Coordinates of C-alpha atoms and ligand atoms in Angstrom, one line a residue:
Chain A
X1 CA -40.9 -23.1 19.8
X2 CA -38.2 -24.2 17.3
X3 CA -35.2 -26.3 18.0
X4 CA -31.4 -25.4 18.0
X5 CA -29.5 -27.5 15.4
X6 CA -25.7 -27.7 15.7
X7 CA -23.6 -29.0 12.8
X8 CA -20.8 -30.9 14.4
X9 CA -17.2 -30.5 13.2
X10 CA -14.7 -33.4 13.9
X11 CA -11.2 -34.4 13.1
X12 CA -10.6 -38.1 12.8
X13 CA -13.0 -39.8 15.2
X14 CA -13.2 -37.0 17.7
X15 CA -15.4 -33.9 18.0
X16 CA -13.5 -30.4 17.9
X17 CA -13.5 -28.9 21.3
X18 CA -14.9 -25.8 19.5
X19 CA -17.9 -27.9 18.4
X20 CA -18.6 -28.6 22.1
X21 CA -18.7 -24.7 22.6
X22 CA -21.4 -24.6 20.1
X23 CA -23.3 -27.3 21.9
X24 CA -23.1 -25.0 25.0
X25 CA -24.5 -22.2 22.9
X26 CA -27.4 -24.4 21.8
X27 CA -28.3 -25.5 25.3
X28 CA -28.2 -21.8 26.5
X29 CA -30.4 -20.8 23.7
X30 CA -32.9 -23.4 24.2
X31 CA -32.9 -22.8 27.9
X32 CA -33.7 -19.2 27.2
X33 CA -36.0 -19.5 24.2
X34 CA -37.4 -23.1 24.5
X35 CA -37.1 -25.9 22.0
X36 CA -34.8 -28.8 21.8
X37 CA -31.1 -29.1 21.3
X38 CA -30.1 -31.3 18.3
X39 CA -26.9 -32.2 16.6
X40 CA -26.2 -33.0 13.0
X41 CA -23.0 -34.9 11.9
X42 CA -22.2 -35.4 8.4
X43 CA -19.6 -37.3 6.4
X44 CA -18.8 -40.9 5.3
X45 CA -17.8 -44.0 7.4
X46 CA -18.7 -42.0 10.6
X47 CA -17.5 -44.0 13.4
X48 CA -16.9 -43.1 17.1
X49 CA -17.8 -39.6 16.6
X50 CA -21.4 -40.6 16.3
X51 CA -21.3 -42.2 19.7
X52 CA -19.6 -39.2 21.1
X53 CA -22.5 -36.9 19.7
X54 CA -24.9 -39.0 21.5
X55 CA -23.3 -38.0 25.0
X56 CA -24.0 -34.3 25.2
X57 CA -27.7 -34.4 26.1
X58 CA -29.2 -33.5 22.7
X59 CA -32.7 -34.8 22.0
X60 CA -31.7 -35.9 18.7
X61 CA -28.5 -36.7 16.8
X62 CA -29.1 -36.6 13.0
X63 CA -26.5 -38.8 11.2
X64 CA -25.8 -38.3 7.5
X65 CA -23.4 -40.9 6.5
X66 CA -23.1 -41.3 2.8
X67 CA -20.4 -41.7 0.3
X68 CA -21.3 -38.4 -1.4
X69 CA -20.3 -36.7 1.8
X70 CA -16.9 -38.2 2.0
X71 CA -15.1 -34.9 1.0
X72 CA -16.5 -31.7 2.1
X73 CA -18.0 -29.4 -0.5
X74 CA -20.2 -26.4 0.5
X75 CA -22.6 -27.2 -2.3
X76 CA -23.4 -30.8 -1.1
X77 CA -23.2 -30.3 2.6
X78 CA -25.5 -27.3 2.4
X79 CA -28.1 -29.3 0.9
X80 CA -28.1 -31.8 3.7
X81 CA -27.8 -29.3 6.5
X82 CA -30.8 -27.2 5.0
X83 CA -32.8 -30.4 4.7
X84 CA -32.3 -31.6 8.2
X85 CA -32.9 -28.0 9.5
X86 CA -36.4 -28.2 7.8
X87 CA -37.0 -31.8 8.7
X88 CA -36.1 -31.3 12.4
X89 CA -38.1 -28.0 13.0
X90 CA -34.9 -26.0 13.6
X91 CA -35.3 -22.3 14.5
X92 CA -31.6 -21.8 15.0
X93 CA -28.9 -23.5 12.8
X94 CA -25.5 -23.1 14.2
X95 CA -21.9 -24.3 14.1
X96 CA -18.6 -23.5 15.7
X97 CA -17.0 -20.6 13.6
X98 CA -14.2 -22.3 11.5
X99 CA -12.9 -22.2 8.0
X100 CA -15.5 -25.0 7.1
X101 CA -18.5 -23.5 8.5
X102 CA -17.5 -19.9 7.4
X103 CA -17.8 -21.4 3.8
X104 CA -20.8 -23.6 4.5
X105 CA -23.3 -21.7 6.8
X106 CA -24.0 -18.6 4.6
X107 CA -24.9 -21.2 1.8
X108 CA -27.2 -22.8 4.2
X109 CA -28.6 -19.4 5.3
X110 CA -29.3 -18.6 1.7
X111 CA -31.1 -21.8 1.0
X112 CA -33.4 -21.2 4.0
X113 CA -33.7 -17.4 3.0
X114 CA -32.6 -17.0 6.8
X115 CA -30.6 -14.1 8.2
X116 CA -27.1 -15.0 9.7
X117 CA -24.9 -13.8 12.4
X118 CA -21.3 -14.8 12.3
X119 CA -19.0 -15.2 15.2
X120 CA -21.4 -14.7 17.9
X121 CA -20.1 -14.3 21.5
X122 CA -23.3 -14.2 23.5
X123 CA -27.1 -14.3 23.5
X124 CA -29.3 -11.6 25.0
X125 CA -32.4 -12.0 26.9
X126 CA -34.4 -10.9 23.9
X127 CA -32.6 -13.4 21.9
X128 CA -30.5 -11.2 20.0
X129 CA -26.9 -12.3 19.1
X130 CA -23.8 -10.3 20.3
X131 CA -21.0 -10.4 17.9
X132 CA -17.8 -8.5 17.2
X133 CA -17.4 -6.2 14.3
X134 CA -14.8 -3.9 13.0
X135 CA -11.9 -6.3 14.0
X136 CA -13.6 -6.7 17.5
X137 CA -13.4 -2.9 18.3
X138 CA -17.0 -2.9 18.7
X139 CA -19.8 -5.4 19.7
X140 CA -23.0 -5.3 18.2
X141 CA -26.3 -6.8 19.2
X142 CA -27.9 -8.3 16.1
X143 CA -31.5 -9.4 15.8
X144 CA -32.2 -12.0 13.1
X145 CA -35.8 -11.3 12.2
X146 CA -36.2 -14.2 9.8
X147 CA -38.1 -17.3 11.1
X148 CA -34.9 -19.4 10.8
X149 CA -31.7 -18.0 12.1
X150 CA -28.2 -19.2 11.2
X151 CA -25.2 -18.6 13.3
X152 CA -21.5 -19.4 13.8
X153 CA -20.4 -19.4 17.3
X154 CA -17.0 -18.4 18.7
X155 CA -15.3 -21.2 20.4
X156 CA -13.6 -18.7 22.8
X157 CA -16.7 -17.4 24.3
X158 CA -18.7 -20.5 25.2
X159 CA -17.3 -23.3 27.5
X160 CA -17.0 -26.6 25.8
X161 CA -19.9 -28.6 26.8
X162 CA -19.1 -31.4 29.2
X163 CA -19.9 -35.0 28.4
X164 CA -23.1 -36.2 30.0
X165 CA -25.2 -39.3 30.1
X166 CA -25.8 -41.0 26.8
X167 CA -29.3 -40.7 25.5
X168 CA -31.5 -39.0 22.8
X169 CA -32.6 -40.4 19.6
X170 CA -30.2 -41.3 16.7
X171 CA -31.9 -40.3 13.4
X172 CA -30.4 -41.7 10.2
X173 CA -30.7 -38.9 7.5
X174 CA -31.5 -40.1 3.9
X175 CA -28.9 -38.4 1.8
X176 CA -29.7 -37.7 -1.9
X177 CA -26.9 -35.6 -3.1
X178 CA -26.1 -35.8 -6.8
X179 CA -22.4 -35.0 -7.0
X180 CA -22.5 -34.7 -10.8
X181 CA -25.0 -31.7 -10.5
X182 CA -22.9 -29.6 -8.3
X183 CA -20.6 -28.0 -11.0
X184 CA -17.6 -28.4 -8.7
X185 CA -15.2 -31.4 -8.0
X186 CA -13.1 -32.1 -4.9
X187 CA -9.6 -32.8 -6.1
X188 CA -7.3 -33.1 -3.1
X189 CA -6.8 -32.0 0.5
X190 CA -3.2 -31.0 1.0
X191 CA -2.8 -31.6 4.7
X192 CA -0.2 -29.6 6.7
X193 CA 0.9 -32.0 9.3
X194 CA 1.9 -31.1 12.7
X195 CA 2.4 -32.8 16.1
X196 CA 1.8 -29.7 18.1
X197 CA -1.7 -29.0 19.5
X198 CA -4.1 -27.1 17.4
X199 CA -4.5 -23.3 18.1
X200 CA -8.2 -23.3 18.9
X201 CA -7.6 -26.3 21.4
X202 CA -4.4 -25.2 23.2
X203 CA -4.1 -23.5 26.7
X204 CA -0.9 -22.0 25.8
X205 CA 0.1 -20.4 22.4
X206 CA 3.7 -19.0 21.5
X207 CA 3.3 -16.7 18.4
X208 CA 6.1 -15.4 16.3
X209 CA 5.9 -12.4 14.1
X210 CA 8.0 -10.7 11.5
X211 CA 10.6 -10.0 14.2
X212 CA 11.6 -13.6 14.2
X213 CA 13.2 -12.9 10.7
X214 CA 12.5 -16.3 9.3
X215 CA 13.2 -20.0 10.0
X216 CA 16.0 -19.5 12.6
X217 CA 13.8 -17.1 14.7
X218 CA 10.8 -19.4 14.3
X219 CA 12.8 -22.3 15.6
X220 CA 13.2 -20.5 18.9
X221 CA 9.4 -19.9 19.0
X222 CA 8.9 -23.6 18.5
X223 CA 11.4 -24.6 20.9
X224 CA 9.5 -22.7 23.7
X225 CA 6.2 -23.9 22.4
X226 CA 7.3 -27.5 22.6
X227 CA 8.7 -27.1 26.0
X228 CA 5.5 -25.6 27.2
X229 CA 3.2 -28.1 25.3
X230 CA 2.0 -25.1 23.4
X231 CA 0.5 -24.5 20.1
X232 CA 2.5 -22.2 17.6
X233 CA 0.7 -19.1 16.2
X234 CA 1.9 -16.5 13.7
X235 CA 1.0 -13.0 12.3
X236 CA 0.0 -12.5 8.8
X237 CA 3.4 -11.1 8.1
X238 CA 5.0 -14.4 9.1
X239 CA 2.5 -16.4 7.1
X240 CA 2.9 -14.2 4.0
X241 CA 6.6 -14.7 4.1
X242 CA 6.1 -18.4 3.9
X243 CA 7.8 -19.3 7.3
X244 CA 4.7 -21.1 8.5
X245 CA 1.6 -22.5 7.3
X246 CA -1.5 -20.3 6.7
X247 CA -3.6 -21.9 9.3
X248 CA -1.5 -20.7 12.0
X249 CA -2.5 -17.2 11.5
X250 CA -4.0 -15.5 14.5
X251 CA -6.2 -12.4 13.9
X252 CA -9.3 -10.8 12.4
X253 CA -9.1 -12.9 9.3
X254 CA -7.3 -15.9 10.8
X255 CA -8.0 -17.8 14.0
X256 CA -9.5 -16.2 17.1
X257 CA -7.9 -17.7 20.3
X258 CA -8.2 -17.1 24.0
X259 CA -5.7 -19.4 25.8
X260 CA -4.5 -19.0 29.4
X261 CA -1.2 -17.9 28.3
X262 CA -0.4 -16.1 24.9
X263 CA 3.3 -15.2 24.3
X264 CA 3.9 -12.9 21.3
X265 CA 7.6 -12.7 20.1
X266 CA 8.4 -10.1 17.4
X267 CA 4.8 -9.1 16.9
X268 CA 4.1 -5.4 16.7
X269 CA 0.3 -5.7 17.7
X270 CA -1.5 -4.4 14.6
X271 CA -5.4 -4.1 15.1
X272 CA -6.0 -7.1 12.9
X273 CA -3.7 -9.3 15.1
X274 CA -5.1 -8.0 18.5
X275 CA -8.5 -8.9 17.2
X276 CA -7.6 -12.5 17.3
X277 CA -5.9 -12.8 20.7
X278 CA -6.9 -10.0 23.1
X279 CA -9.2 -12.4 24.9
X280 CA -6.3 -14.4 26.1
X281 CA -6.0 -14.7 29.9
X282 CA -2.4 -13.8 30.3
X283 CA -0.4 -12.1 27.5
X284 CA 3.4 -11.8 27.3
X285 CA 5.0 -9.6 24.7
X286 CA 8.6 -9.8 23.8
X287 CA 9.6 -7.0 21.5
X288 CA 12.6 -4.8 21.2
X289 CA 10.7 -1.7 20.4
X290 CA 9.2 -0.3 23.7
X291 CA 6.7 1.6 21.6
X292 CA 5.3 -1.4 20.0
X293 CA 1.4 -1.3 20.6
X294 CA 1.4 -4.9 21.6
X295 CA 2.6 -3.7 25.0
X296 CA -0.7 -2.0 25.5
X297 CA -2.4 -5.3 25.8
X298 CA 0.3 -7.3 27.5
X299 CA 0.2 -8.2 31.2
X300 CA 3.9 -8.8 31.0
X301 CA 6.1 -6.9 28.6
X302 CA 9.8 -7.6 28.0
X303 CA 11.6 -5.0 25.9
X304 CA 14.3 -7.3 24.5
X305 CA 15.8 -8.9 21.4
X306 CA 13.9 -12.2 20.9
X307 CA 17.0 -14.1 19.7
X308 CA 18.4 -13.6 23.1
X309 CA 15.2 -13.6 25.2
X310 CA 13.6 -16.8 23.8
X311 CA 16.6 -19.1 24.5
X312 CA 16.9 -17.6 28.0
X313 CA 13.3 -18.2 28.5
X314 CA 13.7 -21.9 27.6
X315 CA 16.4 -22.3 30.2
X316 CA 14.5 -20.4 32.9
X317 CA 11.2 -22.4 32.2
X318 CA 13.3 -25.6 32.5
X319 CA 14.6 -24.4 35.8
X320 CA 11.1 -23.3 37.0
X321 CA 9.7 -26.7 36.2
X322 CA 12.4 -28.2 38.0
Chain B
X1 CA -14.7 -13.4 -20.7
X2 CA -16.4 -11.1 -18.3
X3 CA -15.7 -10.6 -14.5
X4 CA -17.8 -8.9 -12.1
X5 CA -15.8 -7.9 -9.1
X6 CA -17.0 -6.0 -5.9
X7 CA -15.5 -2.9 -4.2
X8 CA -17.2 -2.2 -0.9
X9 CA -16.5 1.2 0.8
X10 CA -15.3 0.5 4.2
X11 CA -13.6 2.6 7.0
X12 CA -9.9 2.6 7.0
X13 CA -8.9 -0.8 8.1
X14 CA -5.9 0.5 10.0
X15 CA -7.8 3.1 12.1
X16 CA -9.2 1.8 15.5
X17 CA -12.7 2.9 15.3
X18 CA -14.8 4.1 18.2
X19 CA -18.4 3.4 19.3
X20 CA -20.5 6.5 19.5
X21 CA -21.4 7.3 23.1
X22 CA -25.1 6.5 22.9
X23 CA -24.3 3.2 21.3
X24 CA -26.2 4.0 18.1
X25 CA -23.3 3.2 15.7
X26 CA -19.6 3.6 14.8
X27 CA -18.2 7.3 15.2
X28 CA -17.3 8.1 11.7
X29 CA -16.2 11.8 11.8
X30 CA -12.7 12.2 10.5
X31 CA -12.5 8.7 9.3
X32 CA -11.2 7.8 5.9
X33 CA -12.8 5.4 3.7
X34 CA -11.1 2.8 1.4
X35 CA -11.8 -0.1 -0.7
X36 CA -12.3 -3.2 1.4
X37 CA -8.8 -4.8 1.4
X38 CA -10.1 -8.2 0.5
X39 CA -12.1 -6.7 -2.5
X40 CA -8.7 -4.9 -3.4
X41 CA -7.2 -8.4 -3.8
X42 CA -10.2 -9.7 -5.8
X43 CA -9.8 -6.6 -8.2
X44 CA -6.1 -7.4 -8.6
X45 CA -7.0 -10.9 -9.5
X46 CA -9.5 -9.9 -12.1
X47 CA -7.2 -7.7 -13.6
X48 CA -4.4 -10.2 -13.7
X49 CA -6.9 -12.6 -15.5
X50 CA -7.7 -9.7 -17.9
X51 CA -3.9 -9.2 -18.7
X52 CA -3.5 -12.9 -19.3
X53 CA -6.8 -14.0 -20.9
X54 CA -8.5 -11.0 -22.2
X55 CA -11.6 -10.2 -20.2
X56 CA -13.8 -7.3 -19.4
X57 CA -13.7 -6.3 -15.7
X58 CA -16.8 -4.6 -14.3
X59 CA -16.3 -3.1 -10.7
X60 CA -19.4 -3.0 -8.8
X61 CA -20.4 -1.3 -5.5
X62 CA -23.6 -1.1 -3.4
X63 CA -23.9 1.9 -1.2
X64 CA -24.0 5.7 -1.1
X65 CA -22.8 8.1 -3.9
X66 CA -19.5 8.2 -2.0
X67 CA -18.8 4.8 -3.2
X68 CA -18.0 6.2 -6.6
X69 CA -14.6 6.9 -5.0
X70 CA -14.0 3.2 -4.4
X71 CA -15.3 2.1 -7.8
X72 CA -12.8 4.5 -9.3
X73 CA -10.0 3.0 -7.4
X74 CA -10.8 -0.3 -9.0
X75 CA -11.0 1.4 -12.3
X76 CA -7.6 3.1 -11.7
X77 CA -6.1 -0.3 -11.0
X78 CA -7.3 -1.5 -14.4
X79 CA -11.1 -2.1 -14.3
X80 CA -13.1 -1.4 -17.4
X81 CA -16.2 0.2 -16.1
X82 CA -18.2 0.5 -13.0
X83 CA -21.8 -0.1 -11.7
X84 CA -22.9 1.7 -8.5
X85 CA -26.2 0.6 -6.9
X86 CA -27.3 3.7 -4.8
X87 CA -28.8 3.2 -1.4
X88 CA -28.3 5.0 1.8
X89 CA -29.9 2.0 3.7
X90 CA -27.7 -0.3 5.4
X91 CA -28.1 -3.6 3.9
X92 CA -27.3 -7.0 5.3
X93 CA -25.5 -9.8 3.4
X94 CA -28.9 -11.4 2.3
X95 CA -29.9 -8.2 0.8
X96 CA -26.5 -7.4 -1.0
X97 CA -26.4 -11.0 -2.4
X98 CA -29.9 -10.3 -3.9
X99 CA -28.7 -7.1 -5.4
X100 CA -25.7 -8.7 -6.8
X101 CA -27.7 -11.5 -8.3
X102 CA -29.7 -8.9 -10.2
X103 CA -26.4 -7.5 -11.5
X104 CA -25.3 -11.0 -12.7
X105 CA -28.6 -11.5 -14.6
X106 CA -28.0 -8.1 -16.2
X107 CA -24.5 -8.5 -17.1
X108 CA -24.1 -12.3 -17.4
X109 CA -20.4 -12.6 -16.2
X110 CA -18.5 -15.9 -16.3
X111 CA -16.9 -15.1 -12.9
X112 CA -17.7 -13.1 -9.9
X113 CA -14.7 -12.3 -7.7
X114 CA -15.3 -10.9 -4.3
X115 CA -13.4 -10.4 -0.9
X116 CA -13.9 -13.2 1.4
X117 CA -15.1 -10.7 4.1
X118 CA -15.6 -6.8 4.5
X119 CA -13.4 -5.5 7.3
X120 CA -16.4 -3.5 8.9
X121 CA -19.1 -6.0 9.5
X122 CA -16.7 -9.0 9.3
X123 CA -19.5 -11.1 8.2
X124 CA -17.9 -13.4 5.5
X125 CA -21.3 -14.3 4.2
X126 CA -22.2 -12.4 0.8
X127 CA -20.2 -14.4 -1.7
X128 CA -21.5 -17.6 -0.5
X129 CA -25.1 -16.4 -0.3
X130 CA -24.8 -15.0 -3.8
X131 CA -23.5 -18.5 -5.1
X132 CA -26.3 -20.3 -3.5
X133 CA -29.1 -18.1 -5.0
X134 CA -27.6 -18.2 -8.5
X135 CA -27.1 -21.9 -8.0
X136 CA -23.5 -21.5 -8.9
X137 CA -20.5 -23.2 -7.4
X138 CA -18.3 -21.3 -4.8
X139 CA -14.7 -21.3 -3.9
X140 CA -14.0 -19.2 -0.9
X141 CA -10.9 -18.1 0.8
X142 CA -8.9 -18.5 -2.4
X143 CA -5.1 -18.4 -2.5
X144 CA -4.6 -19.6 -6.0
X145 CA -6.9 -19.3 -9.0
X146 CA -6.1 -20.8 -12.4
X147 CA -8.6 -20.6 -15.3
X148 CA -8.8 -23.5 -17.6
X149 CA -10.0 -22.6 -21.1
X150 CA -12.2 -19.9 -19.7
X151 CA -14.7 -22.5 -18.7
X152 CA -13.3 -24.0 -15.6
X153 CA -11.4 -22.7 -12.6
X154 CA -8.9 -24.6 -10.3
X155 CA -8.8 -23.0 -7.0
X156 CA -6.8 -23.6 -3.9
X157 CA -8.5 -22.7 -0.7
X158 CA -6.8 -21.8 2.5
X159 CA -8.7 -23.9 5.4
X160 CA -7.9 -25.4 8.7
X161 CA -5.3 -28.0 8.5
X162 CA -4.1 -27.2 5.1
X163 CA -5.2 -26.4 1.6
X164 CA -8.3 -27.6 -0.2
X165 CA -8.0 -28.0 -4.0
X166 CA -11.2 -27.9 -6.2
X167 CA -12.3 -27.4 -9.6
X168 CA -15.2 -25.4 -10.6
X169 CA -17.3 -25.0 -13.7
X170 CA -17.9 -21.4 -14.8
X171 CA -19.9 -19.4 -14.0
X172 CA -18.7 -19.4 -10.3
X173 CA -18.0 -17.2 -7.4
X174 CA -14.8 -17.0 -6.0
X175 CA -13.8 -15.1 -2.9
X176 CA -10.2 -13.8 -2.1
X177 CA -8.1 -14.6 0.9
X178 CA -5.0 -12.4 1.8
X179 CA -2.5 -14.7 0.2
X180 CA -4.1 -14.6 -3.4
X181 CA -1.9 -11.8 -4.6
X182 CA -0.5 -8.4 -3.6
X183 CA -2.7 -5.6 -5.1
X184 CA -0.9 -3.1 -7.2
X185 CA -0.8 0.5 -6.7
X186 CA -2.7 2.4 -9.3
X187 CA -0.4 4.3 -11.7
X188 CA -0.8 8.0 -12.4
X189 CA -1.8 7.2 -16.0
X190 CA -4.3 4.6 -14.5
X191 CA -5.8 7.1 -12.3
X192 CA -6.2 9.6 -15.1
X193 CA -7.8 7.2 -17.4
X194 CA -10.1 6.0 -14.7
X195 CA -11.6 9.5 -14.6
X196 CA -13.1 9.0 -18.1
X197 CA -14.4 5.4 -17.5
X198 CA -18.1 4.9 -17.2
X199 CA -19.8 4.3 -14.0
X200 CA -23.5 3.3 -14.3
X201 CA -25.7 4.4 -11.4
X202 CA -28.8 2.3 -10.6
X203 CA -31.2 3.3 -7.9
X204 CA -31.8 0.4 -5.6
X205 CA -35.4 1.4 -5.3
X206 CA -35.8 1.0 -9.1
X207 CA -34.6 -2.6 -9.1
X208 CA -37.8 -4.1 -7.6
X209 CA -36.0 -6.2 -5.1
X210 CA -37.0 -7.1 -1.5
X211 CA -34.1 -6.0 0.4
X212 CA -35.7 -5.7 3.8
X213 CA -33.3 -6.7 6.4
X214 CA -33.1 -10.2 7.9
X215 CA -30.3 -9.0 10.5
X216 CA -31.1 -5.8 12.4
X217 CA -28.2 -4.1 14.4
X218 CA -29.4 -2.7 17.7
X219 CA -27.1 -1.4 20.2
X220 CA -23.3 -1.0 19.7
X221 CA -21.0 -1.4 22.7
X222 CA -17.3 -1.3 23.4
X223 CA -15.6 -4.5 24.3
X224 CA -13.7 -4.5 27.7
X225 CA -10.4 -3.0 27.2
X226 CA -7.3 -4.6 28.4
X227 CA -5.1 -2.6 30.7
X228 CA -1.4 -2.5 29.8
X229 CA 0.3 -4.6 32.5
X230 CA 4.0 -4.2 33.6
X231 CA 7.2 -4.0 31.9
X232 CA 9.6 -6.8 33.5
X233 CA 13.3 -6.2 33.8
X234 CA 14.6 -9.5 32.6
X235 CA 13.7 -13.1 31.5
X236 CA 14.0 -14.7 35.1
X237 CA 11.7 -12.1 36.4
X238 CA 9.1 -12.9 33.7
X239 CA 9.3 -16.5 34.2
X240 CA 9.0 -16.2 37.9
X241 CA 6.0 -14.0 37.5
X242 CA 4.4 -16.5 35.1
X243 CA 4.8 -19.3 37.6
X244 CA 4.2 -17.5 40.8
X245 CA 1.8 -14.7 39.9
X246 CA -0.2 -15.6 36.7
X247 CA 0.2 -19.4 37.6
X248 CA 0.3 -20.3 33.9
X249 CA 3.4 -22.5 33.8
Ligands
FAD1 C1 -7.3 -7.1 5.5 C2 -6.3 -7.2 6.4 C3 -6.3 -8.4 7.2 C4 -5.4 -8.8 8.1 N1 -5.5 -9.8 8.9 C5 -4.6 -10.2 9.8 C6 -4.6 -11.2 10.8 O1 -5.7 -11.9 10.8 N2 -3.6 -11.4 11.6 C7 -2.5 -10.7 11.5 O2 -1.6 -11.0 12.4 N3 -2.3 -9.7 10.7 C8 -3.3 -9.4 9.9 N4 -3.1 -8.3 9.1 C9 -1.9 -7.7 9.0 C10 -1.7 -6.7 10.1 O3 -2.1 -5.4 9.6 C11 0.0 -6.6 10.4 O4 0.5 -6.2 9.1 C12 0.5 -7.7 10.8 O5 -0.1 -8.3 12.0 C13 2.0 -7.3 11.2 O6 2.8 -8.6 11.6 P1 3.9 -8.6 12.6 O7 3.5 -7.9 13.9 O8 4.5 -9.8 12.7 O9 5.0 -7.6 11.8 P2 5.5 -6.0 12.1 O10 4.2 -5.1 12.2 O11 6.4 -5.8 11.1 O12 6.0 -6.2 13.5 C14 7.3 -6.8 13.7 C15 7.6 -6.4 15.1 O13 8.8 -7.4 15.6 C16 9.7 -6.4 16.3 N5 11.0 -7.0 16.2 C17 11.8 -6.9 15.1 N6 12.9 -7.7 15.3 C18 12.9 -8.1 16.6 C19 13.8 -8.8 17.6 N7 15.0 -9.1 17.1 N8 13.4 -9.0 18.7 C20 12.1 -8.7 19.3 N9 11.3 -8.0 18.5 C21 11.8 -7.6 17.2 C22 9.5 -5.1 15.7 O14 9.8 -4.1 16.8 C23 8.1 -5.1 15.4 O15 7.2 -4.5 16.5 C24 -4.2 -8.0 8.1 C25 -4.1 -6.8 7.3 C26 -5.0 -6.6 6.5 C27 -5.0 -5.3 5.6

């Protein structure tokens, strides 16, 4: 039986919560299909994140720490992932579905001549992968028929793996990437800084749409978010208008989220937006148009002008919190 | 300079599709088809490059005879000619990347532009796979593309936490994200001209490729529908319900 290898994604010195969801996927898969759960962590000057990888019950943690991996490039990372996949006897090579892995994993799949299933949300007893298609309006059961299978895993559909006892074997990976041969150069990462929680990590999200009409309206969205300790989300319309950074976009082609509470203000509820948030536990919609489709998925709808409703909500939440 | 750009035929992205009652697929009766919106952005980018740098833009699609319409839309926007690889089989991303590789070998483009994902299968795989099997560099989720002397491309990529800036040697594969540009509407003269532009048809079966699927779709299901909840009268009621009923604040 082959093993399940998960490519870990981290920020700073800590694993992303969504990576821990991919660990849970691998544990579930190996429980059903046999084999061992392995982790691969790549980068340069990896510190505490390696120790953290050691504490999720993986049989092996492969560590590829090399100067040539200091900056992410799909071309170099794919070489290492494919090499480790072969060396570790991986049958499934997976990662959490993120901007990085969406870029990387298909390249890995092609290297291994493997079939790939993106954004999986479950595993069937036959070992097929359930995944949303058509903006989440259908779920298909996808069988990967190649010996090696590549997947990305939705962080919203698997619980983040809890820390367990340290253990397992640490394996140093010999990295032989020739950056000069890649025909691509990393130039710069332009970080968009924010003190708010990340969308995929937050338990509350407040999202603003075109109805916020710009900075002033978005300030109100952010004000409520900060009071609730929430992440800020946006529709494509709000991102396109330049009011907020691109990585706040929630939807079919942005982030997929499922927080405990999702507040959508000035959001119409287009198919593409719903695809990214309709798994949220409780949805609140604030929209002045009572016909807006967002109300069809909202647990609580408020037909109101957000410029009046959001400041009022801040006052009421302050009162409620005492 | 020559640019190969893809035009996948997909169901209208703004129509909510339904699953057939027997779970065998998507109910397609009465549904319109369009160019995959991300491919439309790729086509627009190819045409902008052509307008600036002089280039030939070849619009390609893999699919049924009906996909002629999607290629024509690309030609109406300003593409020069089309290639349609004919097949009625549903191909997975691995197979499509092999077909596109064969077209790249036939046409020798300097650049392949594609959408980052198709809005039907939502795979987001084909461009990356094509780049790998060609041993070309890739820049996916591009929001800015700038060519340098027809031999390099500087690309800004939209990623988690910000923007990634990379430089690629051509030939390369670039996949378009939403904010790369706003596709133009085809003009009436553009549409008229497109009717006379050449579309070469190639039977997939004549290409000698192994396109057997590595991903097989079995049953389709419908996700659990959310029920609309209640409309609350005012903000105090809303906040009270969030605290006492949903217990989320
Ligand atoms: C290929 C493709 C991919 C896409 N991917 C995504 C995606 O990932 N995510 C995404 O979000 N969209 C995506 N879209 C865009 C999507 O189709 C919609 O256009 C978009 O979600 C609309 O954003 P919106 O709700 O902010 O704006 P609108 O649809 O314009 O809605 C604005 C809403 O605000 C309300 N409003 C206005 N003023 C007020 C006020 N003062 N108080 C209260 N309410 C008010 C209006 O009644 C309206 O309902 C995609 C589109 C395409 C074609």
